[in-house]
Short mmCIF file of C-alpha atoms in Angstrom, two decimals:
data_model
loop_
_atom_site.label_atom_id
_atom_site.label_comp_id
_atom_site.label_asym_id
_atom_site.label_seq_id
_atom_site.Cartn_x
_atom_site.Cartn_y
_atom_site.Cartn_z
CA UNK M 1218 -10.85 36.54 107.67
CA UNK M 1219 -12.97 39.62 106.56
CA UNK M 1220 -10.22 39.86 103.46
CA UNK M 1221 -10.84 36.36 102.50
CA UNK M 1222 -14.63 36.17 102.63
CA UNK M 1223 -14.70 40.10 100.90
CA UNK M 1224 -12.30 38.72 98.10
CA UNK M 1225 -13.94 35.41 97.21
CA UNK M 1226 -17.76 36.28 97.66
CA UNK M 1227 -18.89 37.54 94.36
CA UNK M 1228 -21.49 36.47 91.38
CA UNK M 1229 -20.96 32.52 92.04
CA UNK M 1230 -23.09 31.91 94.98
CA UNK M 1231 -26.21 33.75 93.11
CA UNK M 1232 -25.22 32.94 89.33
CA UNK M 1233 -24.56 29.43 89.53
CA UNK M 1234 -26.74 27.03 91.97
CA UNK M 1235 -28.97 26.23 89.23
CA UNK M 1236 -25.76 25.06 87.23
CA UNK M 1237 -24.81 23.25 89.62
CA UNK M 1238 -27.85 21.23 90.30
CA UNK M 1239 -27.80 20.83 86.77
CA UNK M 1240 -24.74 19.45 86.32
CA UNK M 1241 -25.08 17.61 89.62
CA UNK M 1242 -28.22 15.84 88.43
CA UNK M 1243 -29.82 16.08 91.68
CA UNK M 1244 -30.02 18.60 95.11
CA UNK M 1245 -27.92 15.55 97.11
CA UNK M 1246 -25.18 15.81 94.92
CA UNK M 1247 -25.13 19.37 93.74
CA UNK M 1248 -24.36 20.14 97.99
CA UNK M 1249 -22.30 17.94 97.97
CA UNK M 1250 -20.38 19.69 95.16
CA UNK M 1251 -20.84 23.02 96.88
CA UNK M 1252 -18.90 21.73 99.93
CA UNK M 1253 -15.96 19.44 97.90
CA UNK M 1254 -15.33 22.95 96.04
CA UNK M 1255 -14.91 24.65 99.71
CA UNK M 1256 -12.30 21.86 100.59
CA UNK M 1257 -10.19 21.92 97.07
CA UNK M 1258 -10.32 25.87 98.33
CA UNK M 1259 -8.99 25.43 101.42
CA UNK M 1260 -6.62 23.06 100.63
CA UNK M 1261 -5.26 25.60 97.99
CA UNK M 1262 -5.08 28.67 100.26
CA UNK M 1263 -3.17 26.81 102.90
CA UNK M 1264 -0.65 25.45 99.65
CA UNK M 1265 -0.25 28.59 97.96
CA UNK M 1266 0.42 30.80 101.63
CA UNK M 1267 3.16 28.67 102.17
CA UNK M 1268 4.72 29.53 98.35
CA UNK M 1269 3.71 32.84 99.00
CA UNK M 1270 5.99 33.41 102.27
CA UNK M 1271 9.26 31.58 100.89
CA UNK M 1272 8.69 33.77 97.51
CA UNK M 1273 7.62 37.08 99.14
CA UNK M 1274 7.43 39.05 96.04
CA UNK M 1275 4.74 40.99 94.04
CA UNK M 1276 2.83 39.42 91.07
CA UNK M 1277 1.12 36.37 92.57
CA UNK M 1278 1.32 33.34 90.70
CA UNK M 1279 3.09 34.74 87.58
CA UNK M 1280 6.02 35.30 89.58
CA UNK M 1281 6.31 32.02 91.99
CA UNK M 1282 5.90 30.05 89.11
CA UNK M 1283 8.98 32.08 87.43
CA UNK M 1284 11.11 31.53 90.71
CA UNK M 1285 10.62 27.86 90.84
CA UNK M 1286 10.04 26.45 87.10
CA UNK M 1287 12.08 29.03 85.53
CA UNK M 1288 11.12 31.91 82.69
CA UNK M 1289 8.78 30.41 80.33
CA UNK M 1290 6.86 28.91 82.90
CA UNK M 1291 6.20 32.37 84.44
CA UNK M 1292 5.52 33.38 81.18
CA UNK M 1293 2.98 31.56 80.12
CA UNK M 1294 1.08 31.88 83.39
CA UNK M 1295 1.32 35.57 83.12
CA UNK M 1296 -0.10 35.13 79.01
CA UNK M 1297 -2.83 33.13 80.10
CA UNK M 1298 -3.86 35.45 82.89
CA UNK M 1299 -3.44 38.43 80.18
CA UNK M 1300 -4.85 37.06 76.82
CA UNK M 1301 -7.97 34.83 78.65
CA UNK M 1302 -8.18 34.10 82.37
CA UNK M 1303 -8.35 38.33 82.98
CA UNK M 1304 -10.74 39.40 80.31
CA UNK M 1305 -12.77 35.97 81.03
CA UNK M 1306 -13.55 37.00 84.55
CA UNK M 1307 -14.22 40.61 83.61
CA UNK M 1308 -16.51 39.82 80.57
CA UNK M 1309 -18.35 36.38 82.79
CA UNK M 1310 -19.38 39.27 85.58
CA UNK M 1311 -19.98 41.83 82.81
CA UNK M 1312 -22.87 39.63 81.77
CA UNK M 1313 -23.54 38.37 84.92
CA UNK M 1314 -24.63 41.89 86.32
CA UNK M 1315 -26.45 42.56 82.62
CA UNK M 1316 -28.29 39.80 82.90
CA UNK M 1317 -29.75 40.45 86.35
CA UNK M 1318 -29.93 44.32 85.43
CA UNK M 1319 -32.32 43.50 82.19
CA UNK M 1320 -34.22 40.99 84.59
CA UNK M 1321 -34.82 43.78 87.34
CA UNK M 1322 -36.30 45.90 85.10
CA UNK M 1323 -38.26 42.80 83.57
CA UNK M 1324 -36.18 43.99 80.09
CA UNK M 1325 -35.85 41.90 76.82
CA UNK M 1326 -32.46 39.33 76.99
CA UNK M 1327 -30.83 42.04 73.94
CA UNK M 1328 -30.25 44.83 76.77
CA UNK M 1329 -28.21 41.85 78.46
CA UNK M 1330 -24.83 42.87 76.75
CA UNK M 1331 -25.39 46.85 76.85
CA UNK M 1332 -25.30 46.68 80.38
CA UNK M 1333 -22.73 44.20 80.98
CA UNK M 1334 -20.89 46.49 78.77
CA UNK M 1335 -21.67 50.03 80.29
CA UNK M 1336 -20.78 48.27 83.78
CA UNK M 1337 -17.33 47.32 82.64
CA UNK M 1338 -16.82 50.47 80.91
CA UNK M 1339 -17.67 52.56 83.92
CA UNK M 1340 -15.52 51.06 86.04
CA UNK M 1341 -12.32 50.77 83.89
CA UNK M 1342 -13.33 54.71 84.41
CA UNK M 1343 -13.43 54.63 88.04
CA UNK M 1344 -10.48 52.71 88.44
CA UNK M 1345 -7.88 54.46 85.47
CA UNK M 1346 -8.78 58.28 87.36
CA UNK M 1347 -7.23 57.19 90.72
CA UNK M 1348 -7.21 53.43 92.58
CA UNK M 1349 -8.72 55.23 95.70
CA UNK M 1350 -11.40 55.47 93.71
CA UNK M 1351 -12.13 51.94 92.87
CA UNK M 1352 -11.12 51.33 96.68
CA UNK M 1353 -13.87 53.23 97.95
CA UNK M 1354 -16.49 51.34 95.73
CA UNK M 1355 -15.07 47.96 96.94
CA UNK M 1356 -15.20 48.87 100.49
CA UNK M 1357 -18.70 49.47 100.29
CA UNK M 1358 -19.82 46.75 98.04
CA UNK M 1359 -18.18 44.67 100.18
CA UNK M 1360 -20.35 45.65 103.10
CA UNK M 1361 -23.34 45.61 101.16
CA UNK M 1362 -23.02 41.79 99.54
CA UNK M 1363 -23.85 40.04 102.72
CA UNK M 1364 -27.10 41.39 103.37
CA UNK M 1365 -29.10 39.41 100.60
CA UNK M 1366 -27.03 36.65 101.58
CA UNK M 1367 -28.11 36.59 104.91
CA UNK M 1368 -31.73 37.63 104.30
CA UNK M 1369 -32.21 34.73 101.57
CA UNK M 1370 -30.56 32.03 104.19
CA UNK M 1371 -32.91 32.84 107.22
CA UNK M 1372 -36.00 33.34 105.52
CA UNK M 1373 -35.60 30.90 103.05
CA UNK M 1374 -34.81 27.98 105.81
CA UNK M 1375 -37.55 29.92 107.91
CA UNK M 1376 -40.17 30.26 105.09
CA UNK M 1377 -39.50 27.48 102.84
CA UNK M 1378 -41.36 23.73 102.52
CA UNK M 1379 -40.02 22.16 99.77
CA UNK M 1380 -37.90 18.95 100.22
CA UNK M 1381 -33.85 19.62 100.37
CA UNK M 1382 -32.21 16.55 99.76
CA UNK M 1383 -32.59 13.62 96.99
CA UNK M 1384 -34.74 15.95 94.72
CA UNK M 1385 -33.85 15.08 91.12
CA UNK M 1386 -32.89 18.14 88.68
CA UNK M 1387 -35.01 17.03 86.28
CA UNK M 1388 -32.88 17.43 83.44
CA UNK M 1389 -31.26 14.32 81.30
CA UNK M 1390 -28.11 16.24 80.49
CA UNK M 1391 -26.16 16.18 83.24
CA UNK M 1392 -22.59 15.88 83.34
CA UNK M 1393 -21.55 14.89 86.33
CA UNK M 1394 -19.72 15.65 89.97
CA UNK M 1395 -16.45 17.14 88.11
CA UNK M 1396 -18.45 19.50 85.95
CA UNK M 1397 -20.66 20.65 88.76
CA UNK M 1398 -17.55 21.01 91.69
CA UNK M 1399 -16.00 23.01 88.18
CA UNK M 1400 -19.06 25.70 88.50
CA UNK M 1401 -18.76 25.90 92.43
CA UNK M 1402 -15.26 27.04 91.83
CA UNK M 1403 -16.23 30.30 90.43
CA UNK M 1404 -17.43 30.80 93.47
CA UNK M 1405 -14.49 30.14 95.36
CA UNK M 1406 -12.31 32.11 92.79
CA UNK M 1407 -10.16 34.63 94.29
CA UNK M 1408 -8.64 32.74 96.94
CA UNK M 1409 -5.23 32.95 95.56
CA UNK M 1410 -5.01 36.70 97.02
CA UNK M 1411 -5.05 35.36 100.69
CA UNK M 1412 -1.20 34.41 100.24
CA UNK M 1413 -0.20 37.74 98.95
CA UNK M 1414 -0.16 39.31 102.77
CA UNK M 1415 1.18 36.42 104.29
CA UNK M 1416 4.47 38.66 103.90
CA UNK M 1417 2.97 41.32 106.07
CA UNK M 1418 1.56 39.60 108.75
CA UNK M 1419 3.20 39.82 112.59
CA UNK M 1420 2.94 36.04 113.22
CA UNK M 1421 1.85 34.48 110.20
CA UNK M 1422 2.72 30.50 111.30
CA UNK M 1423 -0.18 31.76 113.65
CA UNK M 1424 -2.39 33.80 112.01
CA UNK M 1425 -2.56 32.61 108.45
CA UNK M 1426 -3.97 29.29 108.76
CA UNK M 1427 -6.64 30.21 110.95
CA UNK M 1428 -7.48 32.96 108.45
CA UNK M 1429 -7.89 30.97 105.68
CA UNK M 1430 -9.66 28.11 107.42
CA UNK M 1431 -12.03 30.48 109.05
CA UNK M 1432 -12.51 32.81 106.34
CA UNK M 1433 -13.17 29.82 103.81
CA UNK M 1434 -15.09 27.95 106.28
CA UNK M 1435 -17.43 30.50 106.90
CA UNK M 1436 -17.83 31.22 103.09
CA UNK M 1437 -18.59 27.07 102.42
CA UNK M 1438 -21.22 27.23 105.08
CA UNK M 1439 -22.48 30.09 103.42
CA UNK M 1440 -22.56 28.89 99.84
CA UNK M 1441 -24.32 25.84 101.39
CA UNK M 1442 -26.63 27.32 103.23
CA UNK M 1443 -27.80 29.36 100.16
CA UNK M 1444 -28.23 26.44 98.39
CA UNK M 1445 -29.95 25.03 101.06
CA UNK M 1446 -32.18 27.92 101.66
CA UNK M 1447 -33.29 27.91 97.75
CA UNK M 1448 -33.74 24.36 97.50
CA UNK M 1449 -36.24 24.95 100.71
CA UNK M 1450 -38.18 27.72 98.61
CA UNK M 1451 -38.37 26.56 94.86
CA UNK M 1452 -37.78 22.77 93.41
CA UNK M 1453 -34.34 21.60 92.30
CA UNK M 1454 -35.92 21.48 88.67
CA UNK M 1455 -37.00 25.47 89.01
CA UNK M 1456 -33.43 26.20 90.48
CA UNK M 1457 -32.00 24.10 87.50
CA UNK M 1458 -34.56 25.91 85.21
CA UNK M 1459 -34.18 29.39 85.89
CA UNK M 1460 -30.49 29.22 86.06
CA UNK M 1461 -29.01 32.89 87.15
CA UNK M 1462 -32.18 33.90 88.01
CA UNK M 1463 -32.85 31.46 90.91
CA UNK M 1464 -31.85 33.62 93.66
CA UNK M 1465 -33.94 36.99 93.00
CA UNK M 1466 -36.75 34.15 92.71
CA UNK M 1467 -36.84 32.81 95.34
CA UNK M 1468 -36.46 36.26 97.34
CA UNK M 1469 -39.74 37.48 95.49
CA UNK M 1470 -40.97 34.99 96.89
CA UNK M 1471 -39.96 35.15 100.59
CA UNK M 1472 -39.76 39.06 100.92
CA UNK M 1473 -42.82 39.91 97.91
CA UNK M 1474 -42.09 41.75 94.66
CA UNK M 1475 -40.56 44.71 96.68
CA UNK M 1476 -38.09 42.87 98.60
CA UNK M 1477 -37.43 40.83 96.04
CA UNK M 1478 -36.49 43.96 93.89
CA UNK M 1479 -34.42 45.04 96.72
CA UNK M 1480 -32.75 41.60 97.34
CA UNK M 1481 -31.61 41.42 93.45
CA UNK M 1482 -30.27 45.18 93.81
CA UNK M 1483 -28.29 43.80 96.51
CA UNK M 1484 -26.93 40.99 93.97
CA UNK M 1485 -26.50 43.39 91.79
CA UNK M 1486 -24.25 45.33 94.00
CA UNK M 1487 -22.01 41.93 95.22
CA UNK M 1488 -21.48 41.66 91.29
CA UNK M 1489 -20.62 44.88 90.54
CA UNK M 1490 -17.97 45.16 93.54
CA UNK M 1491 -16.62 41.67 92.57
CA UNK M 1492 -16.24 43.22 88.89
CA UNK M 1493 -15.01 46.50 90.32
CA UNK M 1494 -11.90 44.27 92.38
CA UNK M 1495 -11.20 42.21 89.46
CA UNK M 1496 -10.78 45.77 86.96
CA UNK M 1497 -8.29 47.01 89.79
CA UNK M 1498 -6.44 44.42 89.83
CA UNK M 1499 -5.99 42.48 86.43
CA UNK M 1500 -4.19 44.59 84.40
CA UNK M 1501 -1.54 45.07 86.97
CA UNK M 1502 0.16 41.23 85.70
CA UNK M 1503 -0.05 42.81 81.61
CA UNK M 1504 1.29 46.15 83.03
CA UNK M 1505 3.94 44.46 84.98
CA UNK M 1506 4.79 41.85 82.07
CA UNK M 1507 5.25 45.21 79.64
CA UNK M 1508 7.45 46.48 81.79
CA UNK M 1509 9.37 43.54 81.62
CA UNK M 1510 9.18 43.75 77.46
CA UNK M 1511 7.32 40.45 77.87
CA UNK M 1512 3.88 41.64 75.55
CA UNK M 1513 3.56 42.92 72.10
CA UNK M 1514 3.07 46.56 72.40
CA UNK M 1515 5.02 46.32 75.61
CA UNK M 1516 5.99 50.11 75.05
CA UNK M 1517 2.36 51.27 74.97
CA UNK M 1518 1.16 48.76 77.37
CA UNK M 1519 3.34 50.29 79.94
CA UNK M 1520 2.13 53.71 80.07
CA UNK M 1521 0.47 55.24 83.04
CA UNK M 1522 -1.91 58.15 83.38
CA UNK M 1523 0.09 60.75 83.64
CA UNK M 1524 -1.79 62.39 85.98
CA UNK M 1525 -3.40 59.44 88.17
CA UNK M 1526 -0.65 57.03 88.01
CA UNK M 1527 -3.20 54.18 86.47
CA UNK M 1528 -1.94 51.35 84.27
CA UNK M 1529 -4.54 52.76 81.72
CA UNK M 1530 -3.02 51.23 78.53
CA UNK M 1531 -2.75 47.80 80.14
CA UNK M 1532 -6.92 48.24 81.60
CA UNK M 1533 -8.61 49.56 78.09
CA UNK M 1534 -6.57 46.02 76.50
CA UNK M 1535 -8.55 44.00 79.39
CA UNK M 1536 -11.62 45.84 78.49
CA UNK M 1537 -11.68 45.39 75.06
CA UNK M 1538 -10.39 41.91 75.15
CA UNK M 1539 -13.41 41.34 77.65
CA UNK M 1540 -15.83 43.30 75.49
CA UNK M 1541 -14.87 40.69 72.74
CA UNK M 1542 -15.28 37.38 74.48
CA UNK M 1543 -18.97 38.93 75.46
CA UNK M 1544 -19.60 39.61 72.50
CA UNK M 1545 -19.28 35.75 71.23
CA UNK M 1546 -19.79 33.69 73.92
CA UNK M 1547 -21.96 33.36 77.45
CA UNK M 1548 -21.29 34.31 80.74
CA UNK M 1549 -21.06 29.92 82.22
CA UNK M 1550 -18.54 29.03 79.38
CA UNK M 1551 -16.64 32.00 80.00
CA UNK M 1552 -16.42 31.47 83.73
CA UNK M 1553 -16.06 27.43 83.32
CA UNK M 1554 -12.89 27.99 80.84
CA UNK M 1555 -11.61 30.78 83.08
CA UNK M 1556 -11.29 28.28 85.66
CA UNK M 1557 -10.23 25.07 84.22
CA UNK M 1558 -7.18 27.07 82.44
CA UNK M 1559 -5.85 28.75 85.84
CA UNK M 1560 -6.29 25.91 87.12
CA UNK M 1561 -3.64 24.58 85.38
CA UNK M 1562 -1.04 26.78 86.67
CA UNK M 1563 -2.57 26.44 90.11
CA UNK M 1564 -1.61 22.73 89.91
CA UNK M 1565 2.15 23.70 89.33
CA UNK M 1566 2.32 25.91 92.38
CA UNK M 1567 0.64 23.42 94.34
CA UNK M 1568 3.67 20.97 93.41
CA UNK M 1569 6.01 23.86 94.32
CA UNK M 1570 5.73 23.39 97.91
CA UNK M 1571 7.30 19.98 97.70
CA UNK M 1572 10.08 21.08 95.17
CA UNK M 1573 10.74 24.78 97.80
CA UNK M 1574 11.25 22.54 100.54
CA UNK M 1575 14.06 20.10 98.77
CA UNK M 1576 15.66 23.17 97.80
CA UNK M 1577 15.45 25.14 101.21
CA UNK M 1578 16.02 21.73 103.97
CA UNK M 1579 17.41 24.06 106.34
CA UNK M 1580 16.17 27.14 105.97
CA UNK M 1581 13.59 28.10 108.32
CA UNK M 1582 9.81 29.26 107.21
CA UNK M 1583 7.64 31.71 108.77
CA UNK M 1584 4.55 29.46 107.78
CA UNK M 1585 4.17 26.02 107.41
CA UNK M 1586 1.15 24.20 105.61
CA UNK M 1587 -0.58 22.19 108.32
CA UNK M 1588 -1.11 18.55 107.52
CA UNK M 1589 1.81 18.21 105.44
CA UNK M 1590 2.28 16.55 102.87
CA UNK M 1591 -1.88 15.63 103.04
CA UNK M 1592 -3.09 19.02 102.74
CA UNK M 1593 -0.95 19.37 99.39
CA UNK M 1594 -1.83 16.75 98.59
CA UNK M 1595 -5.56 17.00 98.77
CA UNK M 1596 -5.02 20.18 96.71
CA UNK M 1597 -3.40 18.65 93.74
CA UNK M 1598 -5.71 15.39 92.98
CA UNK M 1599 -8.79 17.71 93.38
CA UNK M 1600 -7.68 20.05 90.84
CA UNK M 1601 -6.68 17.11 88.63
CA UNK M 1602 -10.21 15.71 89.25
CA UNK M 1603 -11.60 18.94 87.74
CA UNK M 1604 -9.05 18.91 84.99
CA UNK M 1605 -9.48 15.50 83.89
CA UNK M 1606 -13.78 15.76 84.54
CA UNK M 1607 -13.69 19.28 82.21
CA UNK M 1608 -11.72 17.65 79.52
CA UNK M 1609 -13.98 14.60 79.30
CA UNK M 1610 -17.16 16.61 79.35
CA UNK M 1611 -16.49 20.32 77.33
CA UNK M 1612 -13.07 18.70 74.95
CA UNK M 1613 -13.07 21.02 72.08
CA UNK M 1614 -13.92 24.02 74.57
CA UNK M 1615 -10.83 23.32 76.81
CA UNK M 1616 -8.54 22.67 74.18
CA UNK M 1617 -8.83 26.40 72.85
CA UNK M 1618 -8.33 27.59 76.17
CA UNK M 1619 -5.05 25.64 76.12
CA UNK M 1620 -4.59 26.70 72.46
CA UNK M 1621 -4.51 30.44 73.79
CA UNK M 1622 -2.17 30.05 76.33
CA UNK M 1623 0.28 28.18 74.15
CA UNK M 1624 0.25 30.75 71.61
CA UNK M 1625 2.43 32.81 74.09
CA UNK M 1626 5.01 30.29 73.07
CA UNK M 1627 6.43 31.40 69.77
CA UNK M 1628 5.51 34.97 70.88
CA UNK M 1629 7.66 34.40 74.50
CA UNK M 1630 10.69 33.42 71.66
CA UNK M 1631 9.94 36.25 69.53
CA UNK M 1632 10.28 38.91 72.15
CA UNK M 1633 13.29 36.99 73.65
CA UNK M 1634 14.98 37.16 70.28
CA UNK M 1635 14.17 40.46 70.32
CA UNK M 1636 15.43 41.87 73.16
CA UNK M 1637 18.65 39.75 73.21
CA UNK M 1638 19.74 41.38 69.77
CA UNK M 1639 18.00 44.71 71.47
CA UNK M 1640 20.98 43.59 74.23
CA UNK M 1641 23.39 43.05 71.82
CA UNK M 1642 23.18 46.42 70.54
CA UNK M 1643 23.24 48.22 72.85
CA UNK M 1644 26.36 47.21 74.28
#
């Protein structure tokens, strides 16, 4: 439970209630969205565990996708993950923490990018001069990312008189319940870790569901109780209007310009541990697709440190890939996009559950997904729900995002071409 609530809990829960409500069009609505997110979430962590123990291999999605739909199928989920989904994350947090970094120090919005920049930078640093390095700084930001979450709940359901529910946004251009349950889902992102131990648990028909009920449980009621709490200290239009600001608001104003300072740094910290997870961990799907020969530059993408043992070739392409998409967009279409193209893929694995258990009728499984086939089931339409809702509202925006992942196509061919004359050769 404390690895699903450390992995999931990031920037979302401070960085996007005002989007939300926003989107939402009112407070009612925008909870609401908060807790249909938490059960798409759940839903998907008790699918994908299940995929996860009958393919118990390393590389996550990229791979069960592979073993069930074949080659390409693995390959363009690893391209996507590579080319956008990766650097989208990194860069959406990257400005994420520069934004509330410039706001701390009541800065101009230019400094924004600088220190989204220097954030990433430093920590591709950490992380390429030894992964016990970036594992220290996630242990401790992972400690440290509860206590403004805590502080803003109590005191802002203790402190607070404004009303909670029915409170209209006060904005005309809202775009509705998929949109909004689309931003709560960067919140939720990172679930699809929890199936990765499933493999390594003692008794994991036991164990794993409760995890990832509890674990995910506890993090909905948190995300709504958050929401809650700031919708009891500012109006739905001020949450709405000050956007990723709204939380370090509303603890100036419970804990005084001080605490309030100290509350943010505490933000600050949740972002920069969520940032510091996702630079450990991305480039280990480019590094293990160039050792495959699956990326151009596969040779140099391969490389390690030769004295750390770091995929540093495969983390300075995240980084500057990152850098780039900062550099032209903003942090919400970044992490909006980000989403709506994994979950793509994430639709695909869902279906794999049914498709694993025609193949395997009498093999036995170590886990089973409770509430079969409804759980599934449940998973599935709600990701179509935000696929179809993101595609009505932001067309032109998800259509590049499916324009980048197809481009892997072609270059999937290429290198196939390649390496079967490469083959040929060699024999």
């Amino acid at each position: 439970m404390s690895l699903v609530m450390g992995t999931v809990i990031g920037s979302g829960i401070f960085m996007k209630p005002g989007t939300v409500i926003e989107y939402a069009g009112n407070s009612t609505l925008a909870l609401i969205a908060w807790v249909l997110g938490g059960i798409i979430t759940i839903a998907g962590g008790l699918t994908i565990a299940e995929v996860s123990v009958q393919i118990p291999k390393t590389g996550g999605l990229y791979v069960y996708l592979e073993q069930v739909y074949g080659k390409i199928w693995g390959y363009l989920c690893g391209w996507m993950q590579t080319i956008f989904y990766g650097p989208a994350i990194i860069g959406a947090l990257g400005l994420y923490f520069g934004i509330l970094t410039a706001n701390l120090f009541s800065l101009p919005e230019y400094w924004d990018l600088p220190f989204g920049i220097g954030a990433i930078v430093f920590l591709a640093v950490v992380n390429s001069i030894g992964t016990r390095y970036g594992g220290s700084v996630q242990l401790l930001t992972t400690v440290a990312k509860f206590v403004p979450i805590i502080l803003i709940i109590v005191m802002g359901i203790w402190k607070g008189n404004e009303q909670v529910l029915g409170v209209d946004s006060g904005l005309t251009g809202q775009l509705g319940m998929g949109a909004a349950v689309l931003a709560t889902l960067w919140a939720y992102d990172g679930w699809m870790m929890l199936g990765f131990v499933a493999g390594e648990m003692k008794n994991p028909a036991k164990h794993l569901p409760i995890a990832i009920v509890g674990g995910l449980s506890i993090v909905t009621a948190a995300y709504v109780l958050i929401n809650v709490a700031l919708l009891h200290v500012l109006p739905a239009a001020d949450i709405a209007a000050l956007d990723t600001t709204a939380a370090s608001t509303a603890a100036s104003i419970l804990l005084g310009n001080t605490g309030g300072k100290l509350i943010s740094i505490g933000i600050l910290i949740s972002i920069f541990g969520c940032l510091n997870g996702k630079i450990l961990t991305f480039p280990r799907v480019p590094f293990a697709m160039a050792e495959r020969g699956q990326l151009p530059f596969s040779k140099q993408l391969r490389k390690v440190h030769p004295k750390f043992g770091t995929p540093v070739a495969a983390t300075v392409m995240q980084v500057i890939l990152a850098v780039i998409l900062m550099v032209f967009t903003n942090p919400d279409y970044l992490s909006e996009m980000s989403i709506f193209v994994v979950y793509l893929f994430y639709i695909l694995a869902f279906i794999a559950v049914f498709l694993l258990r025609k193949r395997n009728q009498s093999g036995t499984r170590a886990y089973s997904v409770p509430l079969y086939p409804f759980v599934p089931v449940v998973a599935i339409l709600g990701s179509l729900f935000i696929i179809y809702s993101t595609l009505q509202n932001q067309v032109m925006d998800c259509l590049f995002a499916i324009a980048l992942t197809l481009i892997g196509l072609p270059i999937y061919y290429v290198l196939e071409k390649k390496q079967a004359h490469s083959e040929t050769q060699g024999f």
